[in-house]
Amino acid sequence: MLRLRILLRSESLRYLAKTILTLLIDVAGIVAGTILTLSWGILSPIKWSIALYPAILTIRGVVNGIFCGRVSTGLHLGLIRPSLREITWEFKLLTGAIVVFALACSIFMVIQALSFSLLLWGVSIIEIPRMILVVLSTMFFSLIVISPITFTIAVTSYKVGLDPDMVTYPTMSTIADILVTLLYILVLYVSNLDRIIITSASIVFIVLSLILLLKYREEEEFTRTIGESLIALIVVSVVTGLTGTFLLDISLVCRNPLVISAYPALIDMSGDVGSIVGSIITTRLALGILTPSLHSIKSQWRSM
């Protein structure tokens, strides 16, 4: 019994050390806030862009969080190979599901934005087409940029002997927040000049998603991944609408954009902690170390 307790304590300390080291990168989340502050001249004239920012950041995080979790678990189970030269069928299904799910997220975000914009944000009907294009193109560009980086970090951590469950999402969430903020500001800026680029990107995104949906629609893993992910999306979409409204209210009350700069870092840290725990639990469930019961999770809680 004493040896077991010592073992649990040592394992808990190792997890704690790894978690702290991983979460240190969240300090870089202030970079996303700094970009937001420096770009305030682009955001402030477009009120809905301020309210939409939390939704873009959070829902994009949901998409990448699911991708991180599936890749990490797939690497542990051998369903995904740590090399782009050995693309497994499971990885193809996962990437296809993520693209389709990202489009579903964009549609949910548009519906949410339309509801909140007409009721609370005071957006003109003329601005609605622009809002839709900004959402679709930002999600599409972020998918192209962030997903390969996510896979690279997961594979690299796995190859060097680190646990991708604990490394991938916390690292990527900070990097993704910075990249998504840059892409969002860039898309907004381009939408002021010419909408051909963002319109073309939106069309490509929709067509690609439909092709993948038709190709893999009969694959159980593909449909299951999308179905399970939609549950998380429904819950998150309501919350992000409210946080967007709060952020808009804060920006109107407090004219100093430096206050807003802390927002990405705060949500980044809280999201990373939840993701680490969730990813570890799902991997242990898949490996059979845990059983789907509260008692089983509680028995190993200290080691997490």
Coordinates of C-alpha atoms in Angstrom, one line a residue:
M1 CA 0.0 0.0 0.0
L2 CA 2.8 2.4 0.9
R3 CA 4.6 1.7 -2.3
L4 CA 1.4 2.3 -4.3
R5 CA 1.0 5.7 -2.6
I6 CA 4.6 6.6 -3.3
L7 CA 4.1 5.6 -6.9
L8 CA 0.9 7.6 -7.3
R9 CA 2.6 10.6 -5.7
S10 CA 5.7 10.4 -8.0
E11 CA 3.4 10.0 -11.0
S12 CA 1.3 13.0 -9.9
L13 CA 4.5 15.1 -9.5
R14 CA 5.6 14.2 -13.0
Y15 CA 2.3 15.2 -14.4
L16 CA 2.3 18.4 -12.4
A17 CA 5.8 19.3 -13.7
K18 CA 4.9 18.5 -17.3
T19 CA 1.7 20.5 -17.0
I20 CA 3.4 23.6 -15.5
L21 CA 6.1 23.5 -18.2
T22 CA 3.5 23.1 -20.9
L23 CA 1.3 25.9 -19.6
L24 CA 4.2 28.3 -19.4
I25 CA 3.8 28.9 -23.1
D26 CA 0.4 30.5 -22.3
V27 CA 2.3 33.6 -21.4
A28 CA 2.8 34.1 -25.1
G29 CA -1.0 34.4 -25.3
I30 CA -0.5 38.1 -24.6
V31 CA 1.0 38.4 -28.1
A32 CA -2.5 37.7 -29.5
G33 CA -3.8 40.4 -27.2
T34 CA -1.1 42.8 -28.4
I35 CA -2.0 42.2 -32.0
L36 CA -5.6 42.9 -31.1
T37 CA -4.6 46.1 -29.4
L38 CA -2.4 47.3 -32.3
S39 CA -5.2 46.6 -34.8
W40 CA -7.8 48.4 -32.8
G41 CA -8.1 51.0 -35.5
I42 CA -9.5 48.3 -37.9
L43 CA -11.8 46.7 -35.3
S44 CA -13.3 49.7 -33.5
P45 CA -15.3 51.1 -36.6
I46 CA -16.8 47.6 -37.1
K47 CA -18.6 46.9 -33.9
W48 CA -19.7 43.4 -34.8
S49 CA -16.0 42.5 -35.4
I50 CA -15.3 43.0 -31.7
A51 CA -18.3 40.9 -30.6
L52 CA -17.4 38.2 -33.1
Y53 CA -13.8 37.8 -32.1
P54 CA -14.4 35.6 -29.0
A55 CA -16.6 33.3 -31.2
I56 CA -13.9 33.0 -33.8
L57 CA -11.2 32.3 -31.2
T58 CA -13.2 29.9 -29.1
I59 CA -14.9 27.9 -31.9
R60 CA -11.7 27.7 -33.8
G61 CA -10.2 26.3 -30.6
V62 CA -13.0 23.7 -30.4
V63 CA -12.1 22.5 -33.9
N64 CA -8.4 22.3 -33.2
G65 CA -9.0 20.9 -29.7
I66 CA -10.9 17.9 -31.2
F67 CA -8.2 17.5 -33.9
C68 CA -5.5 17.5 -31.2
G69 CA -7.3 15.0 -29.1
R70 CA -8.0 12.6 -31.9
V71 CA -4.4 12.8 -33.3
S72 CA -2.9 12.3 -29.8
T73 CA -5.1 9.3 -29.1
G74 CA -4.5 7.9 -32.6
L75 CA -0.8 8.1 -32.1
H76 CA -1.0 6.2 -28.8
L77 CA -3.2 3.5 -30.3
G78 CA -1.2 3.2 -33.6
L79 CA -4.2 4.3 -35.7
I80 CA -2.2 7.3 -36.9
R81 CA 1.4 7.0 -37.9
P82 CA 3.9 9.7 -36.9
S83 CA 4.8 10.5 -40.5
L84 CA 3.1 12.2 -43.5
R85 CA 4.5 9.5 -45.7
E86 CA 2.4 6.9 -43.9
I87 CA -1.1 8.4 -44.1
T88 CA -3.5 5.9 -42.6
W89 CA -7.2 5.6 -43.5
E90 CA -8.2 6.7 -40.0
F91 CA -6.2 9.9 -40.5
K92 CA -7.8 10.6 -43.8
L93 CA -11.3 10.2 -42.2
L94 CA -10.2 12.5 -39.3
T95 CA -9.0 15.3 -41.6
G96 CA -12.1 15.0 -43.7
A97 CA -14.3 15.1 -40.7
I98 CA -12.5 18.2 -39.3
V99 CA -12.9 20.1 -42.5
V100 CA -16.7 19.4 -42.6
F101 CA -17.0 20.1 -38.9
A102 CA -15.2 23.4 -39.4
L103 CA -17.8 24.4 -42.0
A104 CA -20.6 23.3 -39.6
C105 CA -18.9 25.5 -37.0
S106 CA -18.9 28.4 -39.4
I107 CA -22.6 27.9 -40.2
F108 CA -23.4 27.8 -36.4
M109 CA -21.3 30.9 -35.9
V110 CA -23.1 32.8 -38.7
I111 CA -26.5 31.8 -37.3
Q112 CA -25.4 32.9 -33.8
A113 CA -23.9 36.1 -35.1
L114 CA -27.1 37.0 -37.0
S115 CA -29.2 36.4 -34.0
F116 CA -27.1 38.4 -31.6
S117 CA -26.3 41.1 -34.2
L118 CA -29.9 41.9 -34.9
L119 CA -31.0 41.7 -31.2
L120 CA -28.0 43.1 -29.3
W121 CA -25.2 44.3 -31.5
G122 CA -27.1 46.7 -33.6
V123 CA -25.7 45.6 -36.9
S124 CA -27.0 46.9 -40.2
I125 CA -28.6 44.4 -42.6
I126 CA -26.2 45.7 -45.2
E127 CA -23.2 44.4 -43.2
I128 CA -24.6 40.8 -42.9
P129 CA -23.1 39.5 -46.2
R130 CA -19.7 40.9 -45.2
M131 CA -20.0 39.2 -41.7
I132 CA -20.7 35.9 -43.3
L133 CA -17.8 36.1 -45.7
V134 CA -15.4 37.1 -42.8
V135 CA -16.5 34.1 -40.7
L136 CA -16.2 31.5 -43.5
S137 CA -12.9 32.8 -44.9
T138 CA -11.2 33.2 -41.5
M139 CA -12.2 29.6 -40.5
F140 CA -10.9 28.3 -43.9
F141 CA -7.6 30.1 -43.8
S142 CA -7.0 29.1 -40.1
L143 CA -7.8 25.5 -41.0
I144 CA -5.2 25.5 -43.8
V145 CA -2.5 27.1 -41.6
I146 CA -3.1 25.6 -38.2
S147 CA -3.9 22.0 -38.9
P148 CA -0.5 21.1 -40.4
I149 CA 1.3 22.8 -37.5
T150 CA -0.9 20.9 -35.0
F151 CA 0.0 17.5 -36.6
T152 CA 3.7 18.4 -36.7
I153 CA 3.8 19.3 -33.0
A154 CA 1.9 16.2 -32.0
V155 CA 4.2 13.9 -34.1
T156 CA 7.4 15.7 -32.9
S157 CA 6.4 15.4 -29.2
Y158 CA 5.5 11.7 -29.7
K159 CA 8.9 11.0 -31.4
V160 CA 10.9 12.6 -28.7
G161 CA 9.1 10.7 -25.9
L162 CA 6.8 13.4 -24.7
D163 CA 3.1 12.8 -24.1
P164 CA 1.2 14.5 -27.0
D165 CA -1.9 14.6 -24.8
M166 CA -0.1 17.1 -22.5
V167 CA 1.9 19.0 -25.1
T168 CA -0.1 19.4 -28.4
Y169 CA -3.2 21.4 -27.4
P170 CA -1.6 23.7 -24.8
T171 CA 1.1 24.5 -27.2
M172 CA -1.2 24.8 -30.2
S173 CA -3.9 26.8 -28.5
T174 CA -1.4 29.7 -27.9
I175 CA 0.0 29.5 -31.4
A176 CA -3.5 29.2 -32.9
D177 CA -4.7 32.2 -30.9
I178 CA -1.9 34.3 -32.4
L179 CA -2.4 33.0 -35.9
V180 CA -6.2 33.2 -35.8
T181 CA -6.0 36.8 -34.5
L182 CA -3.6 37.7 -37.3
L183 CA -5.8 36.0 -39.9
Y184 CA -9.0 37.6 -38.5
I185 CA -7.5 41.1 -38.6
L186 CA -6.1 40.5 -42.1
V187 CA -9.5 39.2 -43.4
L188 CA -11.3 42.3 -41.9
Y189 CA -8.7 44.6 -43.5
V190 CA -9.1 42.9 -46.9
S191 CA -12.9 43.0 -46.6
N192 CA -12.6 46.8 -46.5
L193 CA -10.8 46.9 -49.8
D194 CA -12.0 44.0 -52.0
R195 CA -14.1 41.0 -51.2
I196 CA -13.1 38.8 -54.2
I197 CA -10.4 37.0 -52.1
I198 CA -12.6 36.2 -49.1
T199 CA -15.6 35.3 -51.4
S200 CA -13.4 32.9 -53.4
A201 CA -12.0 31.4 -50.2
S202 CA -15.6 30.9 -48.8
I203 CA -16.7 29.2 -52.0
V204 CA -13.7 26.8 -52.0
F205 CA -14.3 26.0 -48.3
I206 CA -18.0 25.1 -49.0
V207 CA -17.3 23.1 -52.1
L208 CA -14.4 21.2 -50.5
S209 CA -16.5 20.3 -47.4
L210 CA -19.3 19.1 -49.6
I211 CA -16.9 16.9 -51.6
L212 CA -15.5 15.3 -48.5
L213 CA -19.0 14.8 -47.0
L214 CA -20.1 13.0 -50.1
K215 CA -16.9 10.9 -50.2
Y216 CA -16.9 9.7 -46.6
R217 CA -20.6 10.0 -45.7
E218 CA -21.0 6.2 -45.4
E219 CA -17.9 5.8 -43.1
E220 CA -19.0 5.3 -39.5
E221 CA -15.9 6.9 -38.0
F222 CA -16.4 10.0 -40.1
T223 CA -20.0 10.5 -39.2
R224 CA -19.4 9.6 -35.6
T225 CA -16.6 12.2 -35.3
I226 CA -18.8 14.9 -36.7
G227 CA -21.8 13.9 -34.6
E228 CA -19.9 13.9 -31.3
S229 CA -18.3 17.2 -32.2
L230 CA -21.6 18.9 -32.9
I231 CA -22.7 18.4 -29.3
A232 CA -19.7 20.4 -28.0
L233 CA -20.4 23.0 -30.7
I234 CA -24.0 23.6 -29.7
V235 CA -22.9 24.2 -26.0
V236 CA -20.0 26.5 -26.9
S237 CA -21.9 28.5 -29.6
V238 CA -24.3 29.9 -27.0
V239 CA -21.6 30.8 -24.5
T240 CA -19.4 32.6 -27.2
G241 CA -22.4 34.7 -28.2
L242 CA -22.7 36.0 -24.6
T243 CA -18.9 36.5 -24.2
G244 CA -18.9 38.4 -27.5
T245 CA -21.6 40.7 -26.2
F246 CA -19.7 41.2 -22.9
L247 CA -16.5 42.0 -24.8
L248 CA -18.3 44.6 -27.0
D249 CA -19.9 46.2 -23.9
I250 CA -16.4 46.4 -22.2
S251 CA -14.9 47.9 -25.3
L252 CA -17.6 50.6 -25.3
V253 CA -17.3 51.4 -21.6
C254 CA -13.5 51.2 -21.5
R255 CA -12.0 53.0 -24.4
N256 CA -8.5 51.8 -23.6
P257 CA -7.8 48.7 -25.8
L258 CA -5.0 47.5 -23.5
V259 CA -7.7 46.1 -21.2
I260 CA -8.9 43.9 -24.0
S261 CA -5.4 42.6 -24.7
A262 CA -5.5 40.3 -21.7
Y263 CA -8.6 38.4 -23.1
P264 CA -6.8 35.9 -25.3
A265 CA -4.3 34.9 -22.6
L266 CA -7.1 34.4 -20.0
I267 CA -9.2 32.1 -22.1
D268 CA -6.1 30.3 -23.4
M269 CA -5.0 29.3 -19.9
S270 CA -8.4 28.1 -18.7
G271 CA -9.0 26.1 -22.0
D272 CA -5.6 24.4 -21.8
V273 CA -6.1 23.0 -18.3
G274 CA -9.5 21.5 -19.3
S275 CA -8.0 20.1 -22.6
I276 CA -5.1 18.4 -20.8
V277 CA -7.4 16.6 -18.4
G278 CA -9.9 15.7 -21.1
S279 CA -7.3 14.4 -23.5
I280 CA -5.7 12.2 -20.8
I281 CA -9.0 10.8 -19.8
T282 CA -10.0 10.0 -23.4
T283 CA -6.7 8.3 -24.1
R284 CA -6.9 6.2 -21.0
L285 CA -10.5 5.2 -21.8
A286 CA -9.4 4.1 -25.3
L287 CA -6.4 2.1 -23.8
G288 CA -8.7 0.5 -21.2
I289 CA -6.8 2.0 -18.3
L290 CA -10.0 3.7 -17.3
T291 CA -13.6 2.5 -17.4
P292 CA -16.4 4.9 -18.3
S293 CA -17.5 5.4 -14.7
L294 CA -17.1 8.2 -12.1
H295 CA -15.5 5.7 -9.6
S296 CA -12.8 4.7 -12.1
I297 CA -12.0 8.3 -13.0
K298 CA -11.9 9.3 -9.3
S299 CA -9.6 6.4 -8.5
Q300 CA -7.0 7.8 -10.9
W301 CA -7.7 11.5 -10.4
R302 CA -4.6 12.2 -8.4
S303 CA -2.3 11.0 -11.1
M304 CA -3.9 13.5 -13.5

